[in-house]
Coordinates of C-alpha atoms in Angstrom, one line a residue:
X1 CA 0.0 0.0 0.0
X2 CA 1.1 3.5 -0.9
X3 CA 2.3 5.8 1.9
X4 CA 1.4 9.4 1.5
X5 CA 4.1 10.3 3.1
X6 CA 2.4 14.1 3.7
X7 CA 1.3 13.3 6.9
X8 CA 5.0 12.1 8.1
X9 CA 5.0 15.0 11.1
X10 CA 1.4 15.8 10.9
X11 CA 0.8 19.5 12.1
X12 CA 4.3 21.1 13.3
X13 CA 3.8 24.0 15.9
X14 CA 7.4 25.4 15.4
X15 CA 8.0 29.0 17.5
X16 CA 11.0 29.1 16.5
X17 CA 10.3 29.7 12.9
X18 CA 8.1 33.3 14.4
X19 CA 11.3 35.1 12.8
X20 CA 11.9 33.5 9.6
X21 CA 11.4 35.6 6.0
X22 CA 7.5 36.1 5.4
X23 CA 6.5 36.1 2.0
X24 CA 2.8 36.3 2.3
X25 CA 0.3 37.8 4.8
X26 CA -0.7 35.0 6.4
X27 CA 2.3 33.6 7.8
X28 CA 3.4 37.4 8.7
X29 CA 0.4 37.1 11.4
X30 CA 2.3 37.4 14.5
X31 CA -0.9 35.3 15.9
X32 CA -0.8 32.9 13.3
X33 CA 1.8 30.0 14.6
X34 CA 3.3 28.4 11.7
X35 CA 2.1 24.8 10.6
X36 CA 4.4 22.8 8.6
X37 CA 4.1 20.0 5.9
X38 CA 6.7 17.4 5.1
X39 CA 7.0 16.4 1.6
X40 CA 9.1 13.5 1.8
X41 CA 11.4 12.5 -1.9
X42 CA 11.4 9.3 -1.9
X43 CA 8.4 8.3 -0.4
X44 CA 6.5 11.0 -2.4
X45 CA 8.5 10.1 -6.0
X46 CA 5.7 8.9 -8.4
X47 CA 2.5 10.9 -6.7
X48 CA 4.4 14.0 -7.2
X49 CA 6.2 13.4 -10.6
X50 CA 3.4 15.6 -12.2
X51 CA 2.5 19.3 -11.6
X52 CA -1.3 18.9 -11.0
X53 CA -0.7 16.4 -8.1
X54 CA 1.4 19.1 -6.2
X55 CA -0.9 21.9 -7.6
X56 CA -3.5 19.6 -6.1
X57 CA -1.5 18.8 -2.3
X58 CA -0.9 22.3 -1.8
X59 CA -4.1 23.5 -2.4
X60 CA -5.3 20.3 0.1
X61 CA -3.0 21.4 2.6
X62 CA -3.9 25.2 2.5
X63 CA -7.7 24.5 3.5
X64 CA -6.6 22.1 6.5
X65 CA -4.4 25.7 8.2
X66 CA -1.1 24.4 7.1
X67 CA 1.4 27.5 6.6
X68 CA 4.7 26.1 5.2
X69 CA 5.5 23.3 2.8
X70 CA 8.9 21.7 3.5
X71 CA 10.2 20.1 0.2
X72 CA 12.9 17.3 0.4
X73 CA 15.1 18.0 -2.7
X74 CA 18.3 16.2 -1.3
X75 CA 16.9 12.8 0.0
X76 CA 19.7 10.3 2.1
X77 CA 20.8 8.8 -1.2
X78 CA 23.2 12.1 -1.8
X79 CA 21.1 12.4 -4.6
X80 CA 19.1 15.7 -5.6
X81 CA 15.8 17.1 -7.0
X82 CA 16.9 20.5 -8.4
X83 CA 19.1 20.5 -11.5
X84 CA 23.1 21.5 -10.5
X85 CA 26.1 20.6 -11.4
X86 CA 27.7 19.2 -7.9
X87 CA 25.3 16.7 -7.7
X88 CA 23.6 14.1 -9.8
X89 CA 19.8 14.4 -10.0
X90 CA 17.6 11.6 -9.0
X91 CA 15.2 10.7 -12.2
X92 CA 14.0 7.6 -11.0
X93 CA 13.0 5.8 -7.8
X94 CA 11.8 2.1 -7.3
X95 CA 11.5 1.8 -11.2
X96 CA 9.5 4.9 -11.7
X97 CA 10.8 7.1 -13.7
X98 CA 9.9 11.3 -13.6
X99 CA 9.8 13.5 -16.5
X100 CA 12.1 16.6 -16.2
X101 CA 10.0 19.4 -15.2
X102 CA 11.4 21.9 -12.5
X103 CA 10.1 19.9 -9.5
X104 CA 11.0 22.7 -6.6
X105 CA 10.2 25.9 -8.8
X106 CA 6.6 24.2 -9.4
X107 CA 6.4 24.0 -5.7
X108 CA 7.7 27.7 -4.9
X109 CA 5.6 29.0 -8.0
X110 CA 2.4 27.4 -7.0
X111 CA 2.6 27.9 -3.0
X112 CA 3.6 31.3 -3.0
X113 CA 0.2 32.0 -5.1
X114 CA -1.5 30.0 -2.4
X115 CA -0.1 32.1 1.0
X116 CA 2.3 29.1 1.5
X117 CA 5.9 29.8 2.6
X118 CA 7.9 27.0 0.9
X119 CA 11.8 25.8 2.4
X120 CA 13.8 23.0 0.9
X121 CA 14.8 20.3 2.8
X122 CA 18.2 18.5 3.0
X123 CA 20.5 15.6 4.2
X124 CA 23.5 16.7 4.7
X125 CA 26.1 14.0 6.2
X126 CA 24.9 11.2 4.3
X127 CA 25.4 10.0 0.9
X128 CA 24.1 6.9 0.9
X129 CA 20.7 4.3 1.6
X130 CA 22.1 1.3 2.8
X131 CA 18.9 -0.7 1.9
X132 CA 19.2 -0.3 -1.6
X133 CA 22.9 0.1 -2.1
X134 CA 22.3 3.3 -3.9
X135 CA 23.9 6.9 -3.7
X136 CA 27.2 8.7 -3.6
X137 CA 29.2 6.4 -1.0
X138 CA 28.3 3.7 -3.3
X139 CA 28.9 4.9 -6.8
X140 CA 31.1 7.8 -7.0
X141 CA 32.5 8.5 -3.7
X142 CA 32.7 5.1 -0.9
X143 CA 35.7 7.1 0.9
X144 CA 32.8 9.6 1.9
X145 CA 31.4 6.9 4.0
X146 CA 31.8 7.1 7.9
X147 CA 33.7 4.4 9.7
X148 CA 32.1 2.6 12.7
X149 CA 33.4 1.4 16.2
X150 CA 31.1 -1.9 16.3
X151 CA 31.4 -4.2 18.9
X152 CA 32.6 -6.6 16.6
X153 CA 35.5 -4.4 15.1
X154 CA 36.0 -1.3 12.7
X155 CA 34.0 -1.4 9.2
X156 CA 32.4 1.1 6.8
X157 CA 28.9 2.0 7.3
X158 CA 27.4 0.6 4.0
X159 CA 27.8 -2.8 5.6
X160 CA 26.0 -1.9 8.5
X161 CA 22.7 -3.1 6.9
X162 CA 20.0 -2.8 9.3
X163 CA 20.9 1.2 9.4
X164 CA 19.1 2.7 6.0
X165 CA 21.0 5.8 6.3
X166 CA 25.0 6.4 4.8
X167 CA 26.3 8.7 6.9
X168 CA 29.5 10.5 6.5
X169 CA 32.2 11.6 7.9
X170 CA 31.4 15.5 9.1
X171 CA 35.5 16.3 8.9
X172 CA 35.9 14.9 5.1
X173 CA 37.2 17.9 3.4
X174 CA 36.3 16.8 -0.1
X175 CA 32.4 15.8 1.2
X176 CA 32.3 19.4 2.9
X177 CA 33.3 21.5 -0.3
X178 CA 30.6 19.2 -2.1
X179 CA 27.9 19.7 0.3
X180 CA 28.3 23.6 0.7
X181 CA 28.8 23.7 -3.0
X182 CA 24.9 22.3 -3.5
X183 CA 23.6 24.3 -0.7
X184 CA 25.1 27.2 -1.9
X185 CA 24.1 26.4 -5.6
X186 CA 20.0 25.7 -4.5
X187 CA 20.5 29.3 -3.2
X188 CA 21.6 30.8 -6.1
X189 CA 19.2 29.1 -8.2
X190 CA 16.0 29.7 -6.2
X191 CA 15.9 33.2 -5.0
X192 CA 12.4 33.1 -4.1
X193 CA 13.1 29.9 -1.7
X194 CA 12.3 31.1 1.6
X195 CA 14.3 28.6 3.6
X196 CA 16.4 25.2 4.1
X197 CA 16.1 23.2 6.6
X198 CA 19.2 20.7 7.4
X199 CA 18.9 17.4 8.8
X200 CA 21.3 14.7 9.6
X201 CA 24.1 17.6 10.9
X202 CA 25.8 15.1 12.8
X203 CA 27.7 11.6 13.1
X204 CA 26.2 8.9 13.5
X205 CA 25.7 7.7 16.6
X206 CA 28.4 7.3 19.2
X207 CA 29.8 4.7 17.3
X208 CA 31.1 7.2 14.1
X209 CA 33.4 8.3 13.0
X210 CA 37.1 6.1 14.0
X211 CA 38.4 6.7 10.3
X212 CA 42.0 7.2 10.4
X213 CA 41.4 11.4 9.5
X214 CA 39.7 11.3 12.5
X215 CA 42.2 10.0 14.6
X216 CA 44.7 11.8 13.2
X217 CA 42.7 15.2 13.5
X218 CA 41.3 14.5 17.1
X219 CA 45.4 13.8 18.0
X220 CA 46.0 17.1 16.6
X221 CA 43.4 18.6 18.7
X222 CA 44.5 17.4 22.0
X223 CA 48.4 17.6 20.6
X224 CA 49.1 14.2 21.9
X225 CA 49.3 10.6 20.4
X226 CA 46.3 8.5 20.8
X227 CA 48.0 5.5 22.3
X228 CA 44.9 2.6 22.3
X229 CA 42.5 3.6 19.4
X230 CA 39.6 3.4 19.8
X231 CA 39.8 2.0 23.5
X232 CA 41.1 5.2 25.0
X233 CA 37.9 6.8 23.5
X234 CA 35.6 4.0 24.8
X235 CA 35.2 0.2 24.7
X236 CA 32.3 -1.5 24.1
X237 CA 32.0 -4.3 27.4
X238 CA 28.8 -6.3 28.1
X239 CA 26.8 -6.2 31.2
X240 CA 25.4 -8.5 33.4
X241 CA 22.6 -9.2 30.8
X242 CA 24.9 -9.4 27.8
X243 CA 24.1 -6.4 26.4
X244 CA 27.0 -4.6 24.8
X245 CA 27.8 -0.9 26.1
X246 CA 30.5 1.6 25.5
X247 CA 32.7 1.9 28.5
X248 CA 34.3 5.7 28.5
X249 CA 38.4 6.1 28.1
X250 CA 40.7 8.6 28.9
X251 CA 40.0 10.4 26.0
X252 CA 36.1 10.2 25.7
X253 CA 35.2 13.6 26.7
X254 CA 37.8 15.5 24.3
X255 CA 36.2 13.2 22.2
X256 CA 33.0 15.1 22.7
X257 CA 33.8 18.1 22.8
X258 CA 35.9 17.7 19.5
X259 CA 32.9 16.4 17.6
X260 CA 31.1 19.3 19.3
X261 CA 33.5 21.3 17.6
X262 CA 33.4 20.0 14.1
X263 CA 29.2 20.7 13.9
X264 CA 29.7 23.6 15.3
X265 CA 32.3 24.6 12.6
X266 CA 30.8 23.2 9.7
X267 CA 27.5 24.8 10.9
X268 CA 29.3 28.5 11.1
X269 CA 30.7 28.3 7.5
X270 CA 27.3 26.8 6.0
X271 CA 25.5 30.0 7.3
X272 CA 28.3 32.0 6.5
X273 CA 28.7 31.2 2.9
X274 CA 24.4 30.5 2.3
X275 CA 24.1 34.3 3.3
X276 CA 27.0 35.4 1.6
X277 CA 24.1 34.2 -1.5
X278 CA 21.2 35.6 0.2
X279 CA 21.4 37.0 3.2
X280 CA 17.6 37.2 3.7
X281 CA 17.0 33.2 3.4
X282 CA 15.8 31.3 6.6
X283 CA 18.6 28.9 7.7
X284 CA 16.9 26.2 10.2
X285 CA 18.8 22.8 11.5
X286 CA 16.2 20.0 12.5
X287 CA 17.6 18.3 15.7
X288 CA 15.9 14.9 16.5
X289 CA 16.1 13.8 20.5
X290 CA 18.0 11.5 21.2
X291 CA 20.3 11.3 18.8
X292 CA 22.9 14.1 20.3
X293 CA 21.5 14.4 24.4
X294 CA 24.1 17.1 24.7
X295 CA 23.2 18.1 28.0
X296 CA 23.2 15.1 29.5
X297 CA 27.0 15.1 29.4
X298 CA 26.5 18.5 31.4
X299 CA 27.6 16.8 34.8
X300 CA 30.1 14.7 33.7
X301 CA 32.1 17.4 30.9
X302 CA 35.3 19.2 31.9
X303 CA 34.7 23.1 31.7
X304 CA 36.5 23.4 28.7
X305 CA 33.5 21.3 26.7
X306 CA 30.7 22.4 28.0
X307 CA 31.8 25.9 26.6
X308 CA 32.3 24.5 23.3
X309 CA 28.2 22.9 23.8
X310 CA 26.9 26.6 25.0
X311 CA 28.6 28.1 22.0
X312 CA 27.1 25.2 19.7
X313 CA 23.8 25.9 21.4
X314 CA 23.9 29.4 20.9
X315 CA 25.1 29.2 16.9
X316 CA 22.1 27.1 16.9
X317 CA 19.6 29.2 18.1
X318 CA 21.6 32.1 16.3
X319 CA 20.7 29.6 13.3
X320 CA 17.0 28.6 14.2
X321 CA 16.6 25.0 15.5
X322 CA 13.5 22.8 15.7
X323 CA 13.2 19.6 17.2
X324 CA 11.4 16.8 15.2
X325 CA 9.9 13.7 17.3
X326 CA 9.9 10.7 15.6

């Protein structure tokens, strides 16, 4: 059965989103509270490979209050919906294949007629679905792809087959230049976009990334040698119920606070060089709980990193951040 994959989030009460760019009345309503609307790429592929089916949506989700229409253009494949040169466009999904029309202008062109603010959504550290075998990690670019601490040893992510999403790693220079190049690029191409939303800013998991950059950069950071890798980060034991666990080293929380520090950086040069192409465009990162508890390291971080996760915070907030719930 066919997912409509619309009604992903439902209705989104976001707050944060009060001070974003207003191109219609509507959503300039201080006592309006903006409603969003997922639009999901791959899920969505074939239903909205034809104008009059997102003509129709929109219209649909303009009578049910909904303010904003969030458009997925680069889904976790690596792959996008907009034509550019840095990336390669996705034209066909499951065996259906779309005619070339300008999928996000449609959506910009037709929402903006209806009151409906419309930001493009993207994926940024990941370049892969693991499900299908498909995207960047696995044709082009398989150095991209983050390498995972398992408990049963080190091994690229694209054999870790019960996660669906390729991540990569955050501090791979050649990944970075590509992904700011497209975000950049959507910019430059859509003036009339009111907004991106980024998802997937972050490593995956605890257990990403152990790649030999990483080590090497994280020894630069603290200016020492890393003398058990990855054991003086942590080690996964098992408890009393077999379960495994990752017992903390000497080096886990400059661990953190590294990583901290590589979001935080990417994050600052993504908003630096997106307004350097138009400075009026909403920049919003989408933070699902659970997957980075910062604060729960609060207690337990040396001074030194918890400054690192208040400046984070605060670029994030500087930046506009939503929470999602799965």
């Amino acid at each position: 059965m066919k997912k409509i994959t619309l009604a992903l989030l439902s209705v989104l009460l976001i707050t944060a989103l009060g001070g974003c760019k207003s191109t219609t009345p509507q959503t300039a309503d201080k006592n309006v509270k903006p409603a969003l609307m997922w639009f999901d790429a791959e899920a969505n592929f074939e239903r909205f490979s034809h104008p009059d089916s997102i003509d129709y949506y929109l219209t649909k989700i303009k009578s049910l209050g909904f303010t904003h229409a969030v458009v997925d253009v680069r889904p976790i494949t690596g792959e996008v919906l907009f034509d550019t040169e840095f990336a390669p466009k996705m034209r066909e999904w499951q065996g259906y294949e779309r005619k070339d029309f300008d999928y996000l202008g449609h959506f910009i062109k037709k929402a903006h007629e209806l009151g409906i603010e419309v930001h493009a959504s993207l994926n940024v550290f990941v370049a892969g679905h693991n499900y299908f075998d498909r995207g960047l990690v696995y044709s082009t670019n398989p150095e991209w792809a983050s390498v995972v601490y398992t408990p049963e040893g080190m091994t690229s992510i694209t054999n870790e087959k019960k996660k669906y999403s390729a991540m990569v790693n955050p501090i791979n220079e050649d990944f970075r230049t590509h992904i700011l190049n497209v975000l950049k690029d959507l910019v430059k191409r859509y003036p009339d976009l009111d907004g991106l939303m980024l998802d997937r800013v972050r490593y995956d998991g605890i257990s990403a990334d152990f790649s030999d950059i990483s080590r090497q950069q994280f020894e630069a950071y603290i200016g020492q040698k890393v003398e058990k890798f990855p054991e003086d980060i942590f080690e996964w034991k098992k408890d009393s119920n077999g379960k495994y666990y990752p017992e903390r080293g000497k080096h886990f929380l400059k661990w953190i606070e590294w990583r901290t520090k590589n979001i935080y950086d990417f994050m600052a040069l993504a908003r630096k060089e997106v307004k350097a192409v138009n400075p009026d465009i909403s920049l919003v990162l989408i933070r699902v709980p659970g997957i980075l508890p910062i604060m729960k390291w609060e207690s337990t971080l040396p001074r030194t990193s918890m400054t690192r996760v208040k400046i984070l915070i605060g670029l994030l907030r500087n930046t506009k951040t939503m929470d999602m719930q799965n």
